[in-house]
Amino acid sequence: MKQVIIIILILIASTTVLCYCPKDKIHGIKKCSYRIECIETIKDIRLDNECTGAANFDIKIDVTLRNATDSFNLKADTDFLSMITTLRMFGNWPRTDLPFLDSMHRLRNVYLTYSNMQKINDSPFRNLINLESIDLSHNSLSEIEEIFQFDIRPFKMRKLSLAFNLIEEVPGYTFEALTSLQELDLSHNLIKELSEEPFCNLTNLVVLRLNNNNILYLNGAMNNLTNLQHLYLRHNQIENIDMESLKTINHLQTFDISNNKIEILQPIIFSRHWDHFDDGSIFRIILSENQIVLLHNATDFYDRFKKKLLKNEVQLITQLDLSKNSISHIEYNAFHSIGRLASLDLSNNKLLSFNVNSEDLMYVKYLNLSCNSLNSLYYESFSLMHNLQNLDLSHNLMDYFPDQSLSNTYRLKNLNVTYNYIEEIHNLRITFHSEGGVLDLSNNGLSTIYIPVDEALGLTELILSSNNISDAYLIRLADQRNLTKLDMSKNFIQELDESSLQLPNSIVCLDLSFNDIRVIGPSAFHRVNQLKTLRLSHNRIKSIEFGVFRGLTELLNLDLSYNEIELLDSKVFMDLKFLSVLSLRHNGLNFIDRDSWLTHKYNLKVYLDDNQLSCDWLAKALSDFNNGYSKMYPTVLVSTISGHSIEGIPCKQEVGFISDPQAKYMIDERLLITSQKILKAVQDQTSFLNKFVLRSYRHGADPDLVK
């Protein structure tokens, strides 16, 4: 038997070696278009006859070759190699001439990544005039000046990637033959300087990636790149942007120079040249993670900018990211030269105030001022910000809500004021977006909120979690007729009665989880009778009295998990006619009287993880549901695989006695009622027989027949 197994393994191994390009790895995409995967070499491939050498079809053959040596072509089918249009190879060739390329004159795309190439000799791409893209990324190349020499310039060449190598220098003549190049990726290398202007002839270049290098100066290296639109220089060592380099930078659509060492920012860097852009073009200027301290006025550049803008009638949209700097002051006209500033990120700076010309911010939709040291806002800075939709003021030093400053912002959708020091709110003079707005005030010191009528118009969601609310009565929101969601989780509320929730009946989702609620009185939720979701998890509720949920006829989801409820009578849920999900997880429940659920109109899914219900109770509940006698379906979020369980639901196995006194009492009561019914039936039957015998005797029936 052992010898047979060895022979089979040898046969399998030999088959694997001989099958360089398995048939199940040859996929036809469309007519004369194939995707093939091979190992070690490329051979034994058969294509449709009409696709071999035919001029009537655009033949596309995409081959992926793994575990290949750079001389794999010596074993390959030479004729087939000449037909390959896209080649992806993975091997281990520290020094190579890439000799296989001589047999592939139809190559359009070549990907030679993750192959440990340290040195490529001569110019292996010399004769490949049909090339469109070359990817040599993720190798260990340090010298590249001789690689891209061609006998005839490859005018179809569009993309070249040399990312993730060890390149330190880029000589001036490196890319002189690649004049048609549109995208060049030199990111994640060791380049320090660009003094030889290696890009001077790449006039068609649109995207240039030089991020994650050690570049100190730009030295005007991009000045001839008149069509460049996207320049990525993040994570270098650049300290200053010289005036020569600005000739190119001012017509970029994406300028990412984040994570450098820039300290002084010239305002001209914000102005854009728009002659070759379409109306509505979006410009992204990313200056985050530098060492900028001050933003100077841009008034000197404004006149020239304004004249050209009016002349061309081009509407530009600018997104500016200045986050994670050390900005402590912004001069009043710092954003004067920016066309249609739509997004401004000033988060994680050292701002003590934000006093700027509101005219420069009138198109801003997104403003991030989080993680600063602001303690107030200036009305003048926001008075013309009629387009503001998202404002982040979190992680500042505000001890009052700045509603007067925001009274002219009519389109707010999201307002984040978390992690401040606001303790009370008595006015909220803000008009939110007509589609609704969200106000997040979590993680303050709030204990009291009163919003008068006709204020906070359009507010649909209010988040008050992680504050100091101990009395829900002090959250006075009854006039907020648009409010649909209220989150008061993670506070210190201990008790709820019928006057506690001063809320509008428009609320459909109320979160009171993670409080200290122990007592809930009858009709506590009568003001919010449109609720569909109520969360009361992670409190200290031990019992639920009749009438607690009175009036909640629309409720669909109720979460009572992580409380201390041991006994539960289903009659307390009788008003919840539409309840579909009830979570009772992690309570330590010993018994649930489910009689009131037997006539529930809709399926009610009850989650029972981590409780102490008996297996007898659970078996009966599941049986009733499965047989259609009950709409209550016991289940769990996480099925148990250990201990006693039924259908993955944990239960407590009773041995010889009933441990729960109330359950025992109810069983005894049921037995008594049943016995009484049987006795009554026997009595009725005896009485009927006596009457029948007496009647028969009176009418002269034969006594023996009656017997």
PDB file of C-alpha atoms in Angstrom, residues 349-445:
ATOM      1  CA  ASN A 349      -3.705  73.066  14.539  1.00  0.00           C
ATOM      2  CA  LYS A 350      -3.230  75.631  17.319  1.00  0.00           C
ATOM      3  CA  LEU A 351      -5.942  78.141  16.472  1.00  0.00           C
ATOM      4  CA  LEU A 352      -7.159  80.350  19.305  1.00  0.00           C
ATOM      5  CA  SER A 353      -9.584  82.205  17.031  1.00  0.00           C
ATOM      6  CA  PHE A 354     -11.023  82.012  13.531  1.00  0.00           C
ATOM      7  CA  ASN A 355     -11.612  85.519  12.195  1.00  0.00           C
ATOM      8  CA  VAL A 356     -11.519  85.613   8.393  1.00  0.00           C
ATOM      9  CA  ASN A 357     -13.263  87.347   5.505  1.00  0.00           C
ATOM     10  CA  SER A 358     -16.614  85.627   5.094  1.00  0.00           C
ATOM     11  CA  GLU A 359     -16.710  86.568   1.396  1.00  0.00           C
ATOM     12  CA  ASP A 360     -13.855  84.121   0.784  1.00  0.00           C
ATOM     13  CA  LEU A 361     -15.833  81.318   2.438  1.00  0.00           C
ATOM     14  CA  MET A 362     -19.249  81.875   0.861  1.00  0.00           C
ATOM     15  CA  TYR A 363     -18.982  78.669  -1.247  1.00  0.00           C
ATOM     16  CA  VAL A 364     -17.597  76.466   1.513  1.00  0.00           C
ATOM     17  CA  LYS A 365     -19.627  73.296   2.109  1.00  0.00           C
ATOM     18  CA  TYR A 366     -17.199  71.499   4.428  1.00  0.00           C
ATOM     19  CA  LEU A 367     -15.309  73.259   7.223  1.00  0.00           C
ATOM     20  CA  ASN A 368     -13.232  71.349   9.763  1.00  0.00           C
ATOM     21  CA  LEU A 369     -11.978  73.318  12.784  1.00  0.00           C
ATOM     22  CA  SER A 370     -11.666  70.347  15.120  1.00  0.00           C
ATOM     23  CA  CYS A 371      -8.751  69.751  17.492  1.00  0.00           C
ATOM     24  CA  ASN A 372      -7.831  73.392  18.027  1.00  0.00           C
ATOM     25  CA  SER A 373      -8.140  75.733  21.024  1.00  0.00           C
ATOM     26  CA  LEU A 374     -11.186  77.726  19.972  1.00  0.00           C
ATOM     27  CA  ASN A 375     -13.426  79.050  22.748  1.00  0.00           C
ATOM     28  CA  SER A 376     -15.716  81.176  20.558  1.00  0.00           C
ATOM     29  CA  LEU A 377     -16.696  81.925  16.960  1.00  0.00           C
ATOM     30  CA  TYR A 378     -16.978  85.250  15.177  1.00  0.00           C
ATOM     31  CA  TYR A 379     -20.293  86.011  13.524  1.00  0.00           C
ATOM     32  CA  GLU A 380     -18.478  87.923  10.758  1.00  0.00           C
ATOM     33  CA  SER A 381     -16.594  84.785   9.710  1.00  0.00           C
ATOM     34  CA  PHE A 382     -19.812  82.829   9.151  1.00  0.00           C
ATOM     35  CA  SER A 383     -22.262  85.537   8.105  1.00  0.00           C
ATOM     36  CA  LEU A 384     -21.991  84.756   4.367  1.00  0.00           C
ATOM     37  CA  MET A 385     -21.470  81.006   4.631  1.00  0.00           C
ATOM     38  CA  HIS A 386     -24.898  80.177   3.217  1.00  0.00           C
ATOM     39  CA  ASN A 387     -23.625  76.960   1.566  1.00  0.00           C
ATOM     40  CA  LEU A 388     -22.086  75.398   4.677  1.00  0.00           C
ATOM     41  CA  GLN A 389     -23.304  71.815   5.091  1.00  0.00           C
ATOM     42  CA  ASN A 390     -20.744  70.128   7.356  1.00  0.00           C
ATOM     43  CA  LEU A 391     -19.074  71.886  10.263  1.00  0.00           C
ATOM     44  CA  ASP A 392     -16.758  70.142  12.727  1.00  0.00           C
ATOM     45  CA  LEU A 393     -16.001  72.030  15.953  1.00  0.00           C
ATOM     46  CA  SER A 394     -15.110  68.991  18.039  1.00  0.00           C
ATOM     47  CA  HIS A 395     -12.191  68.874  20.470  1.00  0.00           C
ATOM     48  CA  ASN A 396     -12.056  72.590  21.233  1.00  0.00           C
ATOM     49  CA  LEU A 397     -12.491  74.696  24.389  1.00  0.00           C
ATOM     50  CA  MET A 398     -16.032  76.018  23.962  1.00  0.00           C
ATOM     51  CA  ASP A 399     -18.066  76.360  27.138  1.00  0.00           C
ATOM     52  CA  TYR A 400     -21.199  77.625  25.369  1.00  0.00           C
ATOM     53  CA  PHE A 401     -22.980  76.744  22.152  1.00  0.00           C
ATOM     54  CA  PRO A 402     -22.091  79.294  19.410  1.00  0.00           C
ATOM     55  CA  ASP A 403     -25.593  79.540  17.953  1.00  0.00           C
ATOM     56  CA  GLN A 404     -25.511  83.295  17.225  1.00  0.00           C
ATOM     57  CA  SER A 405     -22.434  82.915  15.032  1.00  0.00           C
ATOM     58  CA  LEU A 406     -24.188  80.217  13.001  1.00  0.00           C
ATOM     59  CA  SER A 407     -27.565  81.914  12.656  1.00  0.00           C
ATOM     60  CA  ASN A 408     -27.052  82.544   8.901  1.00  0.00           C
ATOM     61  CA  THR A 409     -26.097  79.007   7.956  1.00  0.00           C
ATOM     62  CA  TYR A 410     -29.276  77.644   6.426  1.00  0.00           C
ATOM     63  CA  ARG A 411     -27.993  74.418   4.876  1.00  0.00           C
ATOM     64  CA  LEU A 412     -26.255  72.627   7.710  1.00  0.00           C
ATOM     65  CA  LYS A 413     -26.559  68.853   7.493  1.00  0.00           C
ATOM     66  CA  ASN A 414     -23.971  67.821  10.080  1.00  0.00           C
ATOM     67  CA  LEU A 415     -22.769  69.879  13.028  1.00  0.00           C
ATOM     68  CA  ASN A 416     -20.217  68.220  15.321  1.00  0.00           C
ATOM     69  CA  VAL A 417     -19.572  69.978  18.657  1.00  0.00           C
ATOM     70  CA  THR A 418     -18.355  66.925  20.584  1.00  0.00           C
ATOM     71  CA  TYR A 419     -15.597  67.036  23.201  1.00  0.00           C
ATOM     72  CA  ASN A 420     -16.073  70.605  24.364  1.00  0.00           C
ATOM     73  CA  TYR A 421     -17.140  72.022  27.743  1.00  0.00           C
ATOM     74  CA  ILE A 422     -20.779  72.982  27.166  1.00  0.00           C
ATOM     75  CA  GLU A 423     -22.949  72.405  30.257  1.00  0.00           C
ATOM     76  CA  GLU A 424     -26.241  74.074  29.353  1.00  0.00           C
ATOM     77  CA  ILE A 425     -28.106  75.105  26.199  1.00  0.00           C
ATOM     78  CA  HIS A 426     -31.095  77.443  26.327  1.00  0.00           C
ATOM     79  CA  ASN A 427     -31.183  78.567  22.691  1.00  0.00           C
ATOM     80  CA  LEU A 428     -30.358  76.994  19.356  1.00  0.00           C
ATOM     81  CA  ARG A 429     -30.842  79.662  16.714  1.00  0.00           C
ATOM     82  CA  ILE A 430     -29.786  77.563  13.754  1.00  0.00           C
ATOM     83  CA  THR A 431     -31.748  76.582  10.677  1.00  0.00           C
ATOM     84  CA  PHE A 432     -30.715  73.197   9.351  1.00  0.00           C
ATOM     85  CA  HIS A 433     -30.940  71.887   5.795  1.00  0.00           C
ATOM     86  CA  SER A 434     -34.422  71.312   4.392  1.00  0.00           C
ATOM     87  CA  GLU A 435     -33.534  67.613   4.077  1.00  0.00           C
ATOM     88  CA  GLY A 436     -32.763  67.451   7.795  1.00  0.00           C
ATOM     89  CA  GLY A 437     -29.757  68.019  10.035  1.00  0.00           C
ATOM     90  CA  VAL A 438     -27.705  66.133  12.620  1.00  0.00           C
ATOM     91  CA  LEU A 439     -26.316  67.796  15.749  1.00  0.00           C
ATOM     92  CA  ASP A 440     -23.766  65.857  17.785  1.00  0.00           C
ATOM     93  CA  LEU A 441     -23.184  67.216  21.305  1.00  0.00           C
ATOM     94  CA  SER A 442     -21.784  64.069  22.872  1.00  0.00           C
ATOM     95  CA  ASN A 443     -18.895  64.164  25.328  1.00  0.00           C
ATOM     96  CA  ASN A 444     -19.575  67.600  26.782  1.00  0.00           C
ATOM     97  CA  GLY A 445     -20.803  68.357  30.312  1.00  0.00           C
TER      98      GLY A 445
END
